[in-house]
Short mmCIF file of C-alpha atoms in Angstrom, two decimals:
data_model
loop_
_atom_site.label_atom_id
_atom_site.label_comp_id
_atom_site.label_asym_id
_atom_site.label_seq_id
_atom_site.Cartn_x
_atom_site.Cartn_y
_atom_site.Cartn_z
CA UNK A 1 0.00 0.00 0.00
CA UNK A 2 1.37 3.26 -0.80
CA UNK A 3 1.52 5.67 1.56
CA UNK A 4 -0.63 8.98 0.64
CA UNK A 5 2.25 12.12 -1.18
CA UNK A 6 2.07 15.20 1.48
CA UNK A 7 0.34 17.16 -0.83
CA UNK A 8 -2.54 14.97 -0.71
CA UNK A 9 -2.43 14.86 3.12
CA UNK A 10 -2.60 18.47 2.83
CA UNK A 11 -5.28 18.70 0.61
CA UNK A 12 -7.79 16.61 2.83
CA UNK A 13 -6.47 17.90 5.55
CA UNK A 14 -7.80 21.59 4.15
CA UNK A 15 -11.01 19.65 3.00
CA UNK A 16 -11.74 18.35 6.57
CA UNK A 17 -10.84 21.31 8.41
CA UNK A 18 -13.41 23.49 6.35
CA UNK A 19 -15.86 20.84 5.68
CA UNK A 20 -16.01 20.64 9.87
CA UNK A 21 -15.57 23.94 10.69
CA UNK A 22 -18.64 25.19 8.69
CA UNK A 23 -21.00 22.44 10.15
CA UNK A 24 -20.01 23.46 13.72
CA UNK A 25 -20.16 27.22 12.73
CA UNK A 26 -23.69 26.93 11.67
CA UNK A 27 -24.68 24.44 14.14
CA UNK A 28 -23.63 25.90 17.67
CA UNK A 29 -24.55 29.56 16.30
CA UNK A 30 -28.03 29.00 15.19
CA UNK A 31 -28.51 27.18 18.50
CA UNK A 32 -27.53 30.37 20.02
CA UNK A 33 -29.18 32.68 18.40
CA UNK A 34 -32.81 30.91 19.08
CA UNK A 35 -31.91 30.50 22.59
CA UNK A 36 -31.34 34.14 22.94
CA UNK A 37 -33.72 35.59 21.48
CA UNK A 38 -35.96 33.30 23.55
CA UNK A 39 -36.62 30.22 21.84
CA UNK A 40 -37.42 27.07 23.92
CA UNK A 41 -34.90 24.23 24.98
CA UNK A 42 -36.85 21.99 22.32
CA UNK A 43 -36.12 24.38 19.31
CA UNK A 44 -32.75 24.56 20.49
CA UNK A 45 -32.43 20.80 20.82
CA UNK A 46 -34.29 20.63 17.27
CA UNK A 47 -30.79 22.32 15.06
CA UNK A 48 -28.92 19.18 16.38
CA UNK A 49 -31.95 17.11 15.36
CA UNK A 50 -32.22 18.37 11.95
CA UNK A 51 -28.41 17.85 11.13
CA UNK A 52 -27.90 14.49 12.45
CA UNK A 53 -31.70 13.06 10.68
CA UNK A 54 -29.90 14.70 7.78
CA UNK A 55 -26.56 12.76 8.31
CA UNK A 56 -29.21 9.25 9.26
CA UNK A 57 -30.93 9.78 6.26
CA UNK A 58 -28.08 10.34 3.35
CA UNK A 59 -24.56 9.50 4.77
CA UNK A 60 -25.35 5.76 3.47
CA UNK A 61 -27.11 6.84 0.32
CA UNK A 62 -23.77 8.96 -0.62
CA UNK A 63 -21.93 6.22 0.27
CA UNK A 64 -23.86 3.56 -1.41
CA UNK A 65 -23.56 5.92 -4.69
CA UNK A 66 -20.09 6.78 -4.31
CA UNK A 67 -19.31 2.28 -3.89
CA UNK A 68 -21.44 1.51 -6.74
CA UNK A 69 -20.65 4.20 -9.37
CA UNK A 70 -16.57 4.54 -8.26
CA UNK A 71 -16.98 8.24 -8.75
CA UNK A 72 -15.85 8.92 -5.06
CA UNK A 73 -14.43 12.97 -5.75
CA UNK A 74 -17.67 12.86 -8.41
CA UNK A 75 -19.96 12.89 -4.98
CA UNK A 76 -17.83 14.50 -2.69
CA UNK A 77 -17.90 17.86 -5.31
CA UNK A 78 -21.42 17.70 -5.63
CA UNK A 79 -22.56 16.99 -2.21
CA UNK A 80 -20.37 19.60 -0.97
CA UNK A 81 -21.61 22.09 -3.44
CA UNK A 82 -25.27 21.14 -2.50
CA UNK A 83 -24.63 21.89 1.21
CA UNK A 84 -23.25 25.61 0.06
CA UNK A 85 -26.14 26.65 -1.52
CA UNK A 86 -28.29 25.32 1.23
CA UNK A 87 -26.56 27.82 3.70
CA UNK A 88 -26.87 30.67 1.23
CA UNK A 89 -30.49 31.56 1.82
CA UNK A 90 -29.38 32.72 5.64
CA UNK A 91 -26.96 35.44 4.41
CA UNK A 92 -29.68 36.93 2.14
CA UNK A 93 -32.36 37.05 4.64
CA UNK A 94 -33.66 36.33 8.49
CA UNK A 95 -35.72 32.77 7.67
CA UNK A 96 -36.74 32.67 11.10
CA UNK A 97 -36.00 30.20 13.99
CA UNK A 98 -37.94 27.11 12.08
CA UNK A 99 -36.66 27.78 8.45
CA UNK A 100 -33.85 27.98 9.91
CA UNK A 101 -33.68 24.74 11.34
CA UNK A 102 -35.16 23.34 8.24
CA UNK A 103 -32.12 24.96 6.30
CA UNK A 104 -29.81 23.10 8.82
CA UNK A 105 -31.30 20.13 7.91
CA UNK A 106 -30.92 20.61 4.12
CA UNK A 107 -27.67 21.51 4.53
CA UNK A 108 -26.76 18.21 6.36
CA UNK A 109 -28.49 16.01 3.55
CA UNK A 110 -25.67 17.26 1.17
CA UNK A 111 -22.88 17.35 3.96
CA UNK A 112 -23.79 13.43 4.83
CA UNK A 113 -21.79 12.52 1.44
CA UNK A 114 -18.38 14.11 2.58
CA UNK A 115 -17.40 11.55 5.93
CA UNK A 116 -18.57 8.41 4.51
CA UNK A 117 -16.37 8.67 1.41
CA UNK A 118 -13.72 10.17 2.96
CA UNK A 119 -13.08 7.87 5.39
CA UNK A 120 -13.30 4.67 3.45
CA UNK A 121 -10.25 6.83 1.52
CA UNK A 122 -8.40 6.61 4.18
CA UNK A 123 -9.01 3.39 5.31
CA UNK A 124 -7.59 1.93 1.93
CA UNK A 125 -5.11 4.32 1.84
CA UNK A 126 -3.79 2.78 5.55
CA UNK A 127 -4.25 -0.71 4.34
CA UNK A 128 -4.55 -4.09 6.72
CA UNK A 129 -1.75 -2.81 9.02
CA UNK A 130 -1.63 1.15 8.79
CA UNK A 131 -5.14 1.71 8.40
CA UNK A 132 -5.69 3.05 12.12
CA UNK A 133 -3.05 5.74 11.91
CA UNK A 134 -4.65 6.84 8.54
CA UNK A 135 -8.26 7.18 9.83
CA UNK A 136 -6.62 8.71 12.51
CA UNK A 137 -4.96 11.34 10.85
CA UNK A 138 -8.44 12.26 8.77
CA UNK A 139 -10.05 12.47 12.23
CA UNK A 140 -7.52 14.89 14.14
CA UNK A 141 -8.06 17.35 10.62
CA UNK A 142 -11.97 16.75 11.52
CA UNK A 143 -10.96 17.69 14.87
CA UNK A 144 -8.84 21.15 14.44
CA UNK A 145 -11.87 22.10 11.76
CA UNK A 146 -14.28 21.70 14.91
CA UNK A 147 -11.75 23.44 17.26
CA UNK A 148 -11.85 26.24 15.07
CA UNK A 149 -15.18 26.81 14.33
CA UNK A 150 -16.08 26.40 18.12
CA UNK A 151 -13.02 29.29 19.00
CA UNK A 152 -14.21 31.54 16.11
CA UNK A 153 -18.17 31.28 17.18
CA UNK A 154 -17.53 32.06 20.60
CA UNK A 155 -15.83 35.82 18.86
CA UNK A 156 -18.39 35.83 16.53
CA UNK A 157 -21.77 35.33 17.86
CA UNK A 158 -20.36 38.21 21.18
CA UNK A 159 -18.75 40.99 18.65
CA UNK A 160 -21.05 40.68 15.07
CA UNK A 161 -24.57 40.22 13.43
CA UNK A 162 -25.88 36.69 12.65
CA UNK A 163 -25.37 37.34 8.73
CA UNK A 164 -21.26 37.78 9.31
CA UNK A 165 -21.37 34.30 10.86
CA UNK A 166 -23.33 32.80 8.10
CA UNK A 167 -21.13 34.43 5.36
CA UNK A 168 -18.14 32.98 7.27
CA UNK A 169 -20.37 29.26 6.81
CA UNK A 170 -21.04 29.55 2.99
CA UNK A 171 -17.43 30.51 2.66
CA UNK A 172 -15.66 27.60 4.72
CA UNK A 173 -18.43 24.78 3.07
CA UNK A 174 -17.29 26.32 -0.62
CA UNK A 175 -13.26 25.85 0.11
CA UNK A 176 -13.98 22.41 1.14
CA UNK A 177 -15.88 21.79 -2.02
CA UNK A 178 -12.86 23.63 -3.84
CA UNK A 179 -9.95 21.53 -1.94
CA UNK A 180 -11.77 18.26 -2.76
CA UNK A 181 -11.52 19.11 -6.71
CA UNK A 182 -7.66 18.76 -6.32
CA UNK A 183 -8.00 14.99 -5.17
CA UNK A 184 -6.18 13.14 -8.12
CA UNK A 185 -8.54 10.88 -10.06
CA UNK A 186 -11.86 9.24 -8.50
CA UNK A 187 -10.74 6.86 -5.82
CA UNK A 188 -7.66 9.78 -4.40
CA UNK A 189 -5.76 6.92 -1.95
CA UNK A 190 -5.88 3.47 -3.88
CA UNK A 191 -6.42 4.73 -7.43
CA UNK A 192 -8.79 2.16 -7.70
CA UNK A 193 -12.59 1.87 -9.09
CA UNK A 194 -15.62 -0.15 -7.24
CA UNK A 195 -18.43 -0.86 -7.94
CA UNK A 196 -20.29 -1.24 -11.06
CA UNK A 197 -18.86 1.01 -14.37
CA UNK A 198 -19.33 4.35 -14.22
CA UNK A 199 -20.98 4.50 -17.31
CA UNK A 200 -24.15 2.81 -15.55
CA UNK A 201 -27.60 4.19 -16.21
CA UNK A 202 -28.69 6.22 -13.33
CA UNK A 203 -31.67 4.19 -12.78
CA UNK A 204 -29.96 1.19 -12.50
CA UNK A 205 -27.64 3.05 -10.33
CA UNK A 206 -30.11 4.22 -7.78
CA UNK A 207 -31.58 0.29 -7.80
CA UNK A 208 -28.34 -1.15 -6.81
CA UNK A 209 -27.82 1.67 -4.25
CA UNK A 210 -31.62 0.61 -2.78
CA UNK A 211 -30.24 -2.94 -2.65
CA UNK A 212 -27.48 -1.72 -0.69
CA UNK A 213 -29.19 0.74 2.09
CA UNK A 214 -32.63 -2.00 2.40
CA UNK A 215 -30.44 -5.23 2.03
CA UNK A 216 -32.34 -8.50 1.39
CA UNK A 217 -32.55 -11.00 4.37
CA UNK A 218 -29.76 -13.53 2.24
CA UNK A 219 -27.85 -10.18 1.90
CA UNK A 220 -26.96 -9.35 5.30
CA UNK A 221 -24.30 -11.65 6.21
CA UNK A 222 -21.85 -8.68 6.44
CA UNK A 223 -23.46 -6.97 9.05
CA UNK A 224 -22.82 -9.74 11.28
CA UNK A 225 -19.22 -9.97 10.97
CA UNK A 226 -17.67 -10.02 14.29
CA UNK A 227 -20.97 -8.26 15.55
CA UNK A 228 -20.72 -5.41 13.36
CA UNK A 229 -24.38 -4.57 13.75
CA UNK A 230 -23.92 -4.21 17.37
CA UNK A 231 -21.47 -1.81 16.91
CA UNK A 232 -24.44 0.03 15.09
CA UNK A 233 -27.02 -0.31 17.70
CA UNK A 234 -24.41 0.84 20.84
CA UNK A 235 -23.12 3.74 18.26
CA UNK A 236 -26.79 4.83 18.48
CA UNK A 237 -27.38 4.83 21.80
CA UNK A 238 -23.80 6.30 22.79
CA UNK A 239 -24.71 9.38 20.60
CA UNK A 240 -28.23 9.88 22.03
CA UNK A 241 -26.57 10.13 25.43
CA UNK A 242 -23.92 12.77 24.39
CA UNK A 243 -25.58 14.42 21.34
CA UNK A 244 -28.54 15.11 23.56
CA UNK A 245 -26.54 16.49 26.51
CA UNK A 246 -24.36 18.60 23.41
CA UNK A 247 -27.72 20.38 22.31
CA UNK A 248 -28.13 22.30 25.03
CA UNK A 249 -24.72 23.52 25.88
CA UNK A 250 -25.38 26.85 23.95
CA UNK A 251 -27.94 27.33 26.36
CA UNK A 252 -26.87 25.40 29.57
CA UNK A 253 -23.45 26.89 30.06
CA UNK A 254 -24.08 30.74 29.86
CA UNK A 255 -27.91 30.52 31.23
CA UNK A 256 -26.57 28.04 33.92
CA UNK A 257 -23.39 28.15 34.73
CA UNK A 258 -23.14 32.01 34.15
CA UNK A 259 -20.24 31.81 31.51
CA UNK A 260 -19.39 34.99 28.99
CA UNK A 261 -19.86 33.42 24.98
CA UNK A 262 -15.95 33.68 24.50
CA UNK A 263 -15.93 30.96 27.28
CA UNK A 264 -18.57 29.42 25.86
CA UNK A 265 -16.35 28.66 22.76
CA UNK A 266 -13.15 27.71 24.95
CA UNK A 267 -15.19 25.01 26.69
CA UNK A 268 -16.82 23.85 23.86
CA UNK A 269 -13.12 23.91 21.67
CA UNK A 270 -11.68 21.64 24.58
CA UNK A 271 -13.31 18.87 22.90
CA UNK A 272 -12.85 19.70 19.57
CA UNK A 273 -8.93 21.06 20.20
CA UNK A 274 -8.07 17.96 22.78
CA UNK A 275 -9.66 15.35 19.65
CA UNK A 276 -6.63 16.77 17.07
CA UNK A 277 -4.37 15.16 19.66
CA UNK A 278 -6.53 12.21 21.08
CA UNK A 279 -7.61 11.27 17.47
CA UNK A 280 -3.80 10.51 16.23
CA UNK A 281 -2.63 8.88 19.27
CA UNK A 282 -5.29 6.94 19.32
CA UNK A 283 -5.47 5.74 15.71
CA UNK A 284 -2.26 4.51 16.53
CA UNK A 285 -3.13 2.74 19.34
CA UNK A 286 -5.70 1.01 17.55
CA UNK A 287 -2.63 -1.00 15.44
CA UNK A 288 -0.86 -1.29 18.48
CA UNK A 289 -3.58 -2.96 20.98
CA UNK A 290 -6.46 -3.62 18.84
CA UNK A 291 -10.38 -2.19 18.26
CA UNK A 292 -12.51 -2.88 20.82
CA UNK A 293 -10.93 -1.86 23.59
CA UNK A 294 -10.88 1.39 22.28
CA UNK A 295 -14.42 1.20 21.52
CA UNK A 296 -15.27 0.06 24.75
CA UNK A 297 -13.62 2.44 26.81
CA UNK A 298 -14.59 5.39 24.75
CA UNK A 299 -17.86 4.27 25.69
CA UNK A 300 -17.77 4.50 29.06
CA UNK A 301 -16.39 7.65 29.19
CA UNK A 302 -18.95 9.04 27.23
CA UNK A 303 -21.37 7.70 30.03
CA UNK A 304 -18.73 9.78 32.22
CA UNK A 305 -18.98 12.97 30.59
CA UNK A 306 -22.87 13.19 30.88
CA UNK A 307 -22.27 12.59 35.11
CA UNK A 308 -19.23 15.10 34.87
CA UNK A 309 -21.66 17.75 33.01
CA UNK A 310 -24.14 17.20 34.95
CA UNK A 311 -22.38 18.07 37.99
CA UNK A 312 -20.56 21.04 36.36
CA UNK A 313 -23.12 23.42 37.90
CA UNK A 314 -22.94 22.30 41.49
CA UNK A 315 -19.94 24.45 42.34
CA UNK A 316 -21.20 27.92 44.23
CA UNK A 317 -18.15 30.18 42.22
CA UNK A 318 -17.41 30.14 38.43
CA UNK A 319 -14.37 29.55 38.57
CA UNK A 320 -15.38 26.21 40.07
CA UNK A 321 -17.62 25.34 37.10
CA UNK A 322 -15.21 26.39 34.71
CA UNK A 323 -13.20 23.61 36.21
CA UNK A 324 -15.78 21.09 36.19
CA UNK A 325 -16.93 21.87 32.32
CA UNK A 326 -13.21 22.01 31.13
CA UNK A 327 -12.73 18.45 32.92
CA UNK A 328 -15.68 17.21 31.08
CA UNK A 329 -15.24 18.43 27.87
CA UNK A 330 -11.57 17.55 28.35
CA UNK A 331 -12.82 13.32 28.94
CA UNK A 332 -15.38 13.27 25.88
CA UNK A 333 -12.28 14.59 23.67
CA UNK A 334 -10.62 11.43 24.80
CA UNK A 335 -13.80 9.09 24.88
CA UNK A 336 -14.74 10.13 21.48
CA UNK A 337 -11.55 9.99 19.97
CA UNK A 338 -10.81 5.87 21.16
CA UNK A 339 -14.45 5.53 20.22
CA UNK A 340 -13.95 6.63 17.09
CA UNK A 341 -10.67 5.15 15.80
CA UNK A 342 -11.39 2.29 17.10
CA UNK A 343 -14.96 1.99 15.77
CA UNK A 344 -13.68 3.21 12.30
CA UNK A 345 -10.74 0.98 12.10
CA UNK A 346 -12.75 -2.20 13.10
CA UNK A 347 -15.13 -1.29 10.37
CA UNK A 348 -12.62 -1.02 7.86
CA UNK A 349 -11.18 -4.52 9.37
CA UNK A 350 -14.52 -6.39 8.37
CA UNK A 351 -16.33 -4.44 5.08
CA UNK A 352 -16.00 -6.28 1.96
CA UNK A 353 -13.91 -4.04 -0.79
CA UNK A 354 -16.85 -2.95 -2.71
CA UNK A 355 -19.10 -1.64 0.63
CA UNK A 356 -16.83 0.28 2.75
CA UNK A 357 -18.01 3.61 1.80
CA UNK A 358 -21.69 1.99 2.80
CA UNK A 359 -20.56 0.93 5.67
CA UNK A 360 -18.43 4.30 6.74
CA UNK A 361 -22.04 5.82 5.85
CA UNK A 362 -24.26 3.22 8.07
CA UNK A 363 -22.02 4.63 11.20
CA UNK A 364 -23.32 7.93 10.47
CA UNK A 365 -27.11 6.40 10.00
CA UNK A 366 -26.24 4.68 13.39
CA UNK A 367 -25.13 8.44 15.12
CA UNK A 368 -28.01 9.86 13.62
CA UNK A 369 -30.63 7.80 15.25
CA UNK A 370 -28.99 8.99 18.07
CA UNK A 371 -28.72 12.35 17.35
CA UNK A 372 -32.49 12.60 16.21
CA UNK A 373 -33.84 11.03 19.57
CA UNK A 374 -30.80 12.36 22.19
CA UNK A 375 -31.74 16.13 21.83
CA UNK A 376 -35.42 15.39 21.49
CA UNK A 377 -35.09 13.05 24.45
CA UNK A 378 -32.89 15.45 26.98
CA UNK A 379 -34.60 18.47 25.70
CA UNK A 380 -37.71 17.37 27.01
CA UNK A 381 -36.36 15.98 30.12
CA UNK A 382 -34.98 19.08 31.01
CA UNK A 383 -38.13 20.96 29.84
CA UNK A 384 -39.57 18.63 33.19
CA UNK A 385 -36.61 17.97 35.69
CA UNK A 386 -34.22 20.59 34.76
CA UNK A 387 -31.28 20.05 32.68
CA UNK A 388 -28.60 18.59 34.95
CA UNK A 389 -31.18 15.67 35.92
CA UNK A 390 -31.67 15.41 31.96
CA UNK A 391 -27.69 14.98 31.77
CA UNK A 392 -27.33 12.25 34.29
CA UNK A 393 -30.57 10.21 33.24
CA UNK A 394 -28.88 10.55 29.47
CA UNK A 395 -25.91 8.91 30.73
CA UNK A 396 -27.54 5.32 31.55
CA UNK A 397 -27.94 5.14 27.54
CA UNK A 398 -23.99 5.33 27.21
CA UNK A 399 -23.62 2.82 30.04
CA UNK A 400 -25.86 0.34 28.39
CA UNK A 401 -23.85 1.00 24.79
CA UNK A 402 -21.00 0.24 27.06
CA UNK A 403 -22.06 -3.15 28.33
CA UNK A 404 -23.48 -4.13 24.79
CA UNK A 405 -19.66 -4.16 22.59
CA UNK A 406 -18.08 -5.64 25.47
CA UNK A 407 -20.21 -8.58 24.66
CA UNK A 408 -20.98 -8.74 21.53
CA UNK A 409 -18.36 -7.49 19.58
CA UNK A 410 -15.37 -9.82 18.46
CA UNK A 411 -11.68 -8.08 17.89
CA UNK A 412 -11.45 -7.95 14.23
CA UNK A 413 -7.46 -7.26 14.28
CA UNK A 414 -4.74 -9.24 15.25
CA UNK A 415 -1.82 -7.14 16.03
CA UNK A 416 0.43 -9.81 15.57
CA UNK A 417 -1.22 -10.71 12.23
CA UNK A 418 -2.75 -7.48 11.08
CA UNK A 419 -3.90 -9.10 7.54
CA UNK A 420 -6.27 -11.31 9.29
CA UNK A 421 -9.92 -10.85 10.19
CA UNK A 422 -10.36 -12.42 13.52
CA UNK A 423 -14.00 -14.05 12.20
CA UNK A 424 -12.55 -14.14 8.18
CA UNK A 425 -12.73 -12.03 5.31
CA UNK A 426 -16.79 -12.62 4.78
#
């Protein structure tokens, strides 16, 4: 396997940072700006909701579409072009709260196509026995694109109107769509086409992509490799525990813990910022000692960080809080980051060749669900018990995601044989 030239490297490094950066922009600032001009917990929940039944709804379809036609720059240039023009309509004029939302959601139907086919990029580019430090270096890019969207919205939601923030969106989402048109050829890392020729009718296209998302029963043998699907399922409920506690930070830490919005977007950029770190030495660690242990403890320290924010207002001074928040946000940078290298590399481990785009894209499916029902779910909690009750009852869903891989999933890598499936190659 040939490892990627820096000036690829650089180039999705530049994609990932912007593609990231924009989503975060527009997410934690619209969730702002309805919560202070007095919009409820549940419409605040509701922009997470939109972008992640965006990302449950179309990550697979992209991915499915990228596998089948072997056009993978093809959908990443179009899909990232779709999700500029969907922020465009909130520079030009106020859509209110709901449109707003809506917009989000639109946006995140075209943004859906850029992780799945990224990642199964650089998951061949890393091969059998490099393929968690390449997924890992994708991630930490992710990860200083989020760090710097969460810094920047914590200046710019304090100091400027909403429309310079949603300029500074459209303009981030278009250089990502611009950086991804210097990827060499269709497959960027292998070189490679899958699929079915690219010359395939559309309609026969979008048929074999159907077959792919709605498998039949005798075609679902690969999402029981090594208990992939359960990986699915505790994804799911992981994310509805953190996603949902997530959706109301905009709200919870300056309403609650009395915090100024330039803190705001420190706290929130200790995940983020602690991730381009966490995310590398992890991927590495994930060649070194294996996936699931990774995956499990990231886990449970998801659960972790729900209890930790939960407690984060107890303290009687701010400075006390401050502590508290930075801790928390400090252990979901780590949780996330073995959680995610380790749930990436496994699934590289076990997809056949010609699915692992699909597959990248059913992990995003898998967050969604979570991050449709987590917000919903702790929004309305807190709408009854108040919101650090909402964060610790939240945090039994990570616990039980937690207990689930560390019995049903099977190590798919063998660090002293790294080109061997622990259940096979099926």
């Amino acid at each position: 396997m040939t490892t990627p030239s820096l000036r690829t490297r650089l180039t999705v490094a530049l994609a990932a940072t912007t593609r990231f950066g924009s989503g975060i922009l527009m997410g934690t600032g619209l969730a702002y700006y309805i919560g202070a001009s007095g919009g409820s917990n549940f419409a605040v929940g509701m922009v997470q909701t939109a972008y992640w039944f965006g990302l449950m709804l179309f990550a697979p379809f992209w991915g499915a579409v990228a596998d089948v036609t072997g056009r993978r720059r093809a959908v990443l240039v179009a899909t990232g072009g779709g999700a500029t023009l969907a922020a465009v309509p909130l520079v030009v004029f106020d859509p209110g709260p709901w449109s707003a939302i809506g917009l989000r959601g639109l946006y995140s139907a075209f943004a859906a196509g850029f992780s799945p086919v990224m990642l199964a990029l650089a998951s061949s580019a890393g091969g059998d026995d490099k393929r968690g430090r390449e997924l890992g270096f994708f991630n930490s890019a992710r990860s200083a694109g989020f760090t710097g969207g969460q810094l920047l919205v914590g200046y710019v939601v304090g100091s400027y109107l909403p429309t310079t923030l949603y300029v500074l969106v459209v303009v981030t989402s278009l250089v990502s769509t611009l950086a991804v048109t210097r990827l060499a050829g269709s497959d960027a890392a292998t070189g490679e086409r899958v699929g079915t020729d690219s010359n395939t009718p559309v309609r026969d296209v979008l048929t074999e992509v159907r077959s792919r998302i709605l498998p039949a029963a005798e075609d679902r043998a690969h999402l029981q490799t090594n208990g992939l699907r359960w990986l699915y399922v505790a994804l799911a409920m992981r994310n509805a525990t953190v996603l949902g506690v997530l959706a109301l930070m905009p709200v919870y830490l300056p309403q609650q813990l009395g915090v100024s919005e330039f803190q705001m977007g420190l706290l929130l950029a200790l995940n983020s910022g602690g991730q381009v770190g966490f995310m590398y030495v992890f991927g590495r660690a994930a060649d070194a000692f294996g996936r699931k242990l990774l995956i499990t403890m990231g886990m449970a320290g998801s659960a972790g960080f729900a209890v930790v924010a939960a407690g984060a207002s107890l303290p009687t001074t701010l400075d006390g809080r401050l502590v508290v928040a930075a801790g928390g946000f400090v252990l979901l940078a780590a949780s996330f980051s073995a959680m995610t290298t380790g749930s990436l590399a496994f699934i590289g481990d076990v997809a056949p060749d010609a699915r692992e785009s699909e597959l990248m894209g059913l992990r995003s499916t898998a967050k969604g669900v979570g991050g449709v029902l987590g917000p919903t779910l702790v929004g309305g909690i807190a709408s009854l018990l108040g919101t650090g009750a909402a964060f610790a009852v939240a945090s039994v869903l990570a616990v039980a995601a937690t207990a689930l891989v560390g019995v049903a999933l099977v190590e798919s890598f063998d660090v002293n044989d790294p080109v061997t499936v622990a259940a096979g190659d099926d």
